[in-house]
Short mmCIF file of C-alpha atoms in Angstrom, two decimals:
data_model
loop_
_atom_site.label_atom_id
_atom_site.label_comp_id
_atom_site.label_asym_id
_atom_site.label_seq_id
_atom_site.Cartn_x
_atom_site.Cartn_y
_atom_site.Cartn_z
CA MET Q 840 -0.09 -0.04 0.17
CA THR Q 841 1.31 3.35 -1.15
CA SER Q 842 2.05 5.78 1.78
CA LEU Q 843 0.41 9.33 1.40
CA ARG Q 844 1.66 10.49 4.41
CA GLY Q 845 2.18 14.14 4.49
CA LYS Q 846 -0.05 14.33 1.80
CA THR Q 847 -3.43 16.40 2.14
CA ALA Q 848 -6.50 15.34 -0.40
CA LEU Q 849 -9.87 16.76 -1.03
CA VAL Q 850 -12.71 14.16 -2.23
CA THR Q 851 -16.19 15.40 -2.91
CA GLY Q 852 -19.24 13.53 -2.35
CA SER Q 853 -17.87 11.66 0.23
CA THR Q 854 -20.20 11.46 3.08
CA GLY Q 855 -21.55 8.10 1.44
CA GLY Q 856 -21.01 5.69 -1.20
CA ILE Q 857 -17.89 5.34 -3.49
CA GLY Q 858 -16.60 8.60 -2.21
CA LYS Q 859 -16.56 7.62 1.20
CA GLU Q 860 -14.87 4.67 0.37
CA THR Q 861 -12.11 6.44 -1.55
CA ALA Q 862 -11.51 9.12 1.56
CA ARG Q 863 -11.25 5.64 3.70
CA GLY Q 864 -8.78 4.67 1.68
CA LEU Q 865 -6.90 7.50 1.27
CA ALA Q 866 -7.04 8.32 4.83
CA ARG Q 867 -5.65 4.63 5.47
CA ARG Q 868 -2.76 5.49 3.69
CA GLY Q 869 -1.90 8.37 5.77
CA ALA Q 870 -3.12 11.00 3.95
CA ARG Q 871 -4.94 14.31 5.60
CA VAL Q 872 -8.60 14.37 4.04
CA PHE Q 873 -11.12 16.77 3.36
CA LEU Q 874 -14.44 15.45 2.99
CA VAL Q 875 -17.12 17.33 1.50
CA GLY Q 876 -21.01 16.65 2.05
CA ARG Q 877 -24.28 18.99 1.96
CA ASP Q 878 -25.60 17.84 5.22
CA PRO Q 879 -23.39 19.18 8.07
CA GLU Q 880 -24.20 16.61 10.80
CA ARG Q 881 -23.53 13.85 8.09
CA ALA Q 882 -20.34 14.93 7.07
CA ALA Q 883 -19.51 15.46 11.03
CA GLU Q 884 -20.24 11.89 11.47
CA ALA Q 885 -18.64 10.53 8.20
CA ALA Q 886 -15.18 12.60 9.32
CA ARG Q 887 -15.38 11.01 13.01
CA GLU Q 888 -15.82 7.63 11.48
CA LEU Q 889 -12.85 7.50 9.04
CA THR Q 890 -10.72 9.01 11.70
CA ARG Q 891 -11.11 6.30 13.91
CA ASP Q 892 -11.25 3.77 11.23
CA SER Q 893 -8.07 4.97 9.22
CA GLY Q 894 -5.30 4.71 11.80
CA GLY Q 895 -3.41 6.74 9.71
CA GLY Q 896 -4.22 10.69 8.73
CA PRO Q 897 -6.98 12.86 10.20
CA VAL Q 898 -10.48 13.66 8.42
CA HIS Q 899 -11.97 17.00 8.08
CA ALA Q 900 -15.70 17.69 7.35
CA VAL Q 901 -16.44 20.60 5.14
CA ALA Q 902 -20.36 21.10 4.81
CA ALA Q 903 -21.37 22.87 1.10
CA ASP Q 904 -23.61 22.44 -1.70
CA LEU Q 905 -21.24 22.10 -4.91
CA THR Q 906 -24.01 22.72 -7.20
CA LEU Q 907 -23.78 26.61 -6.19
CA ARG Q 908 -20.78 29.01 -6.78
CA GLU Q 909 -21.09 29.82 -2.87
CA GLY Q 910 -20.50 26.20 -2.09
CA LEU Q 911 -17.69 25.97 -4.13
CA ARG Q 912 -16.00 28.96 -2.87
CA ARG Q 913 -16.71 27.81 0.72
CA VAL Q 914 -14.88 24.62 0.06
CA ALA Q 915 -12.07 26.42 -1.76
CA GLY Q 916 -11.60 28.51 1.22
CA ALA Q 917 -11.88 25.93 3.94
CA VAL Q 918 -8.78 24.03 2.29
CA SER Q 919 -6.88 27.18 1.49
CA ASP Q 920 -6.85 28.11 5.15
CA GLY Q 921 -6.31 24.84 6.45
CA CYS Q 922 -3.39 24.16 4.38
CA ALA Q 923 -0.74 25.55 2.27
CA GLN Q 924 -0.61 22.66 -0.37
CA LEU Q 925 -2.96 20.48 -1.91
CA ASP Q 926 -1.52 17.38 -3.41
CA VAL Q 927 -5.12 15.16 -4.60
CA LEU Q 928 -8.34 16.53 -5.66
CA ILE Q 929 -10.94 13.71 -6.29
CA ASN Q 930 -13.92 15.30 -7.93
CA ASN Q 931 -16.44 12.38 -7.07
CA PHE Q 932 -19.73 14.54 -6.14
CA GLY Q 933 -22.50 13.96 -8.80
CA MET Q 934 -26.20 14.02 -9.10
CA ASN Q 935 -28.81 12.01 -11.14
CA PRO Q 936 -32.03 14.29 -10.65
CA ALA Q 937 -35.22 13.27 -11.92
CA GLY Q 938 -36.05 16.24 -14.06
CA ARG Q 939 -34.65 19.25 -15.38
CA TYR Q 940 -34.38 21.82 -12.52
CA LEU Q 941 -32.53 25.03 -12.25
CA THR Q 942 -29.99 25.55 -9.39
CA ALA Q 943 -30.27 29.18 -7.58
CA ASP Q 944 -27.40 30.58 -9.76
CA GLY Q 945 -29.64 29.41 -12.78
CA VAL Q 946 -27.91 26.41 -13.68
CA GLU Q 947 -29.43 22.95 -14.81
CA THR Q 948 -28.70 20.67 -11.84
CA ALA Q 949 -27.09 17.83 -13.45
CA PHE Q 950 -24.69 19.99 -15.53
CA ALA Q 951 -23.82 22.10 -12.62
CA ALA Q 952 -22.83 18.85 -9.95
CA ASN Q 953 -21.41 16.60 -12.71
CA VAL Q 954 -19.39 19.19 -15.04
CA LEU Q 955 -19.61 22.61 -13.56
CA ALA Q 956 -18.31 21.69 -10.20
CA PRO Q 957 -15.47 19.95 -10.98
CA PHE Q 958 -14.32 22.56 -13.42
CA ALA Q 959 -14.73 25.35 -11.00
CA LEU Q 960 -13.32 23.94 -7.94
CA THR Q 961 -10.35 22.62 -9.84
CA ARG Q 962 -9.77 26.39 -11.01
CA LEU Q 963 -10.72 27.55 -7.40
CA LEU Q 964 -7.90 25.35 -6.24
CA MET Q 965 -5.21 25.55 -8.65
CA PRO Q 966 -3.19 27.89 -6.58
CA ARG Q 967 -2.88 25.40 -3.59
CA LEU Q 968 -2.45 22.35 -6.05
CA GLU Q 969 0.45 24.12 -8.06
CA LYS Q 970 2.50 24.48 -4.53
CA SER Q 971 2.44 20.72 -4.60
CA PRO Q 972 5.27 19.12 -6.29
CA ALA Q 973 3.28 16.39 -7.88
CA ALA Q 974 -0.43 17.32 -7.57
CA ARG Q 975 -3.01 14.80 -8.77
CA VAL Q 976 -6.82 15.93 -10.03
CA VAL Q 977 -9.17 12.93 -10.39
CA ASN Q 978 -12.60 13.47 -12.02
CA LEU Q 979 -15.14 10.68 -11.71
CA THR Q 980 -17.28 9.98 -14.61
CA GLY Q 981 -20.10 7.33 -14.46
CA GLY Q 982 -23.18 5.36 -15.47
CA ILE Q 983 -22.81 4.78 -19.02
CA PRO Q 984 -20.79 7.36 -20.69
CA ARG Q 985 -20.98 7.63 -24.27
CA GLY Q 986 -21.36 10.34 -26.86
CA PRO Q 987 -22.01 11.86 -28.78
CA VAL Q 988 -21.91 15.32 -26.72
CA ASP Q 989 -24.81 17.71 -28.04
CA PRO Q 990 -23.39 21.35 -27.40
CA GLY Q 991 -26.65 22.23 -28.10
CA ASN Q 992 -28.05 20.68 -25.07
CA LEU Q 993 -25.62 20.41 -22.49
CA GLN Q 994 -28.38 22.03 -20.00
CA ALA Q 995 -31.09 19.69 -21.03
CA GLN Q 996 -32.67 22.75 -23.21
CA LYS Q 997 -34.11 20.07 -25.73
CA THR Q 998 -34.45 16.99 -24.04
CA PHE Q 999 -33.77 15.65 -20.54
CA VAL Q 1000 -34.62 11.95 -20.98
CA GLY Q 1001 -34.82 10.11 -24.06
CA TRP Q 1002 -35.11 6.26 -24.96
CA THR Q 1003 -31.67 5.51 -24.52
CA PHE Q 1004 -30.11 9.06 -23.45
CA GLY Q 1005 -30.38 10.75 -20.09
CA GLN Q 1006 -28.85 13.79 -18.79
CA TYR Q 1007 -26.94 12.39 -16.32
CA ASN Q 1008 -25.11 10.15 -18.87
CA HIS Q 1009 -24.73 13.12 -21.11
CA THR Q 1010 -22.91 15.38 -18.34
CA LYS Q 1011 -20.72 12.56 -17.47
CA ALA Q 1012 -19.98 12.58 -20.80
CA ALA Q 1013 -19.35 15.96 -21.01
CA LEU Q 1014 -16.93 15.86 -17.82
CA MET Q 1015 -14.75 13.49 -20.02
CA ALA Q 1016 -14.42 15.85 -22.51
CA MET Q 1017 -13.79 19.09 -20.25
CA SER Q 1018 -11.50 16.99 -18.38
CA TYR Q 1019 -9.43 16.23 -21.45
CA GLU Q 1020 -9.36 19.83 -22.49
CA TYR Q 1021 -8.64 20.70 -19.12
CA ALA Q 1022 -5.48 18.31 -19.29
CA GLN Q 1023 -4.41 19.75 -22.62
CA ARG Q 1024 -4.28 23.40 -21.17
CA THR Q 1025 -2.46 22.52 -18.17
CA GLY Q 1026 -0.03 20.96 -20.00
CA SER Q 1027 3.33 19.50 -18.57
CA GLY Q 1028 3.19 21.23 -15.01
CA THR Q 1029 2.96 19.75 -11.56
CA VAL Q 1030 -0.80 19.03 -11.74
CA THR Q 1031 -2.02 16.24 -13.60
CA ILE Q 1032 -5.56 15.54 -14.50
CA ASN Q 1033 -6.97 12.38 -15.46
CA VAL Q 1034 -10.53 10.68 -15.44
CA ALA Q 1035 -11.45 7.40 -13.90
CA TYR Q 1036 -14.31 5.10 -14.51
CA PRO Q 1037 -15.62 3.58 -11.14
CA GLY Q 1038 -17.91 0.67 -12.69
CA HIS Q 1039 -21.30 0.10 -11.40
CA ALA Q 1040 -21.95 0.04 -7.74
CA TYR Q 1041 -25.37 -0.11 -5.80
CA THR Q 1042 -24.96 3.43 -3.53
CA PRO Q 1043 -27.22 5.69 -1.79
CA GLY Q 1044 -27.54 7.65 -4.84
CA ASN Q 1045 -28.40 5.07 -7.45
CA LYS Q 1046 -31.05 3.83 -4.51
CA ALA Q 1047 -32.89 7.14 -4.32
CA THR Q 1048 -33.18 7.59 -8.16
CA PRO Q 1049 -36.84 7.58 -9.28
CA MET Q 1050 -37.59 5.56 -12.23
CA ARG Q 1051 -38.45 8.80 -14.35
CA ALA Q 1052 -34.70 9.57 -14.29
CA PHE Q 1053 -33.79 6.36 -16.07
CA PRO Q 1054 -34.07 6.56 -20.14
CA ARG Q 1055 -37.38 4.85 -21.36
CA ALA Q 1056 -35.45 1.71 -22.54
CA TYR Q 1057 -33.86 1.02 -19.72
CA ARG Q 1058 -36.55 1.54 -17.19
CA PRO Q 1059 -38.07 -2.20 -17.56
CA ALA Q 1060 -34.86 -3.34 -16.25
CA ALA Q 1061 -34.53 -0.90 -13.13
CA PRO Q 1062 -36.52 -3.24 -10.84
CA LEU Q 1063 -34.21 -6.10 -11.37
CA VAL Q 1064 -31.30 -3.71 -10.84
CA ARG Q 1065 -32.54 -2.61 -7.60
CA LEU Q 1066 -33.32 -6.21 -6.41
CA LEU Q 1067 -29.93 -7.58 -7.08
CA GLY Q 1068 -28.09 -4.31 -7.00
CA PRO Q 1069 -27.43 -4.89 -3.01
CA ILE Q 1070 -26.25 -8.45 -3.57
CA LEU Q 1071 -24.06 -8.16 -6.76
CA LEU Q 1072 -22.85 -4.53 -6.69
CA ALA Q 1073 -22.40 -3.97 -2.91
CA ASP Q 1074 -18.69 -3.44 -2.92
CA LEU Q 1075 -18.04 -0.06 -2.83
CA ALA Q 1076 -14.55 -0.24 -1.95
CA LYS Q 1077 -13.87 -2.00 -5.44
CA ALA Q 1078 -15.57 0.79 -7.05
CA ALA Q 1079 -13.26 3.26 -5.16
CA ARG Q 1080 -10.07 1.35 -6.49
CA SER Q 1081 -9.56 3.35 -9.78
CA SER Q 1082 -10.04 6.83 -8.07
CA ILE Q 1083 -7.21 5.73 -5.15
CA HIS Q 1084 -4.95 4.26 -8.02
CA LEU Q 1085 -4.98 7.66 -9.78
CA ALA Q 1086 -4.64 9.55 -6.50
CA ALA Q 1087 -1.76 7.07 -4.91
CA SER Q 1088 -0.12 4.97 -7.54
CA PRO Q 1089 3.66 5.76 -8.20
CA GLU Q 1090 3.08 4.21 -11.30
CA VAL Q 1091 0.89 7.04 -12.78
CA ALA Q 1092 2.34 10.07 -10.57
CA HIS Q 1093 3.51 11.95 -14.14
CA VAL Q 1094 0.51 10.56 -16.23
CA THR Q 1095 -2.21 13.40 -17.08
CA GLY Q 1096 -5.17 13.54 -19.86
CA ALA Q 1097 -5.67 9.91 -19.50
CA TYR Q 1098 -8.76 7.70 -18.94
CA PHE Q 1099 -8.81 4.60 -16.70
CA ASN Q 1100 -11.15 2.05 -16.43
CA ALA Q 1101 -12.83 0.38 -13.22
CA LYS Q 1102 -9.76 -2.16 -13.27
CA CYS Q 1103 -7.47 0.99 -12.99
CA ARG Q 1104 -6.12 0.19 -16.66
CA ARG Q 1105 -5.18 3.09 -19.11
CA VAL Q 1106 -7.76 3.01 -21.75
CA PRO Q 1107 -8.31 4.94 -25.22
CA TRP Q 1108 -10.74 8.20 -24.86
CA PRO Q 1109 -13.95 7.57 -26.48
CA ASP Q 1110 -14.20 9.90 -30.03
CA PHE Q 1111 -16.35 12.23 -28.31
CA ALA Q 1112 -14.20 13.40 -25.66
CA ALA Q 1113 -11.41 13.79 -27.68
CA GLU Q 1114 -13.56 15.87 -30.57
CA PRO Q 1115 -11.82 19.33 -30.29
CA ARG Q 1116 -15.46 21.25 -31.01
CA THR Q 1117 -17.19 19.01 -28.17
CA ARG Q 1118 -14.17 20.03 -25.98
CA ALA Q 1119 -14.37 23.98 -26.62
CA ALA Q 1120 -18.00 23.98 -26.45
CA VAL Q 1121 -18.16 22.42 -22.99
CA TRP Q 1122 -14.96 24.67 -21.73
CA SER Q 1123 -16.71 27.54 -23.20
CA LEU Q 1124 -20.02 27.00 -21.00
CA CYS Q 1125 -18.42 26.29 -17.94
CA GLU Q 1126 -16.08 29.28 -18.18
CA GLU Q 1127 -19.08 31.46 -18.63
CA LEU Q 1128 -21.02 29.79 -15.79
CA ALA Q 1129 -17.99 29.56 -13.19
CA GLY Q 1130 -17.22 33.30 -13.81
CA ASP Q 1131 -14.47 35.02 -12.54
CA ASP Q 1132 -14.08 33.58 -9.34
CA ARG Q 1133 -10.59 32.38 -8.09
CA THR Q 1134 -8.98 32.17 -4.87
#
């Protein structure tokens, strides 16, 4: 097990599910971990549990809603006040809302959670990441991320759920395009940016997803997934492996702009993620929605 003693990591969406197991794995390796959740009590309890369990680095809780610019600024401020540098940022937080809802900032919720939050938080924390000699940013895709990405439907202006298409999968595909572009723009500096696919797991978020959030063609299979999920997909530690690998393994210390599957293997980017016009469209919208926030 690679030691992360002396390192500081931030894991979003880490009061439960894959994010919590990822935070647990990093703490067990000795990292000082900041975990983020929307509910203050749940975040505090998760931090206490992981601190007791890890036998390694301390775990701190930050309560914030990452679908909002104010929440992103709160997390960035807490990390910046609490440490001189950030060595690992894992953008694990995601949402699969049942319909098209706008946040208080006027952004479609799935896009705000799954694309804009990783973009904006990485940008806000870049000054701390750049102070690390070898910082790593890991963005999690999920679901069935497949293209094409429709630049005219990034915020589900035209369609939220189709027969084989859903906004959750669409935004996770857009996240991959944004991450690819971010890695190209960061270049060969001290910060690496990669994407991890965790595979399928039965998480609290999956359990709470209503039927109408699924693409229509997949709805007949949803009851079977909910029946077998707690049996076949209950190992959340397995789903956290790809994130932990990218955060800690010496093998990928200098790898950037790459996509890793659930078995921690580097695989080719899907065509839609590497397509220049798609990347440019997603990047442009993220810049527009994030505004001029910096730390």
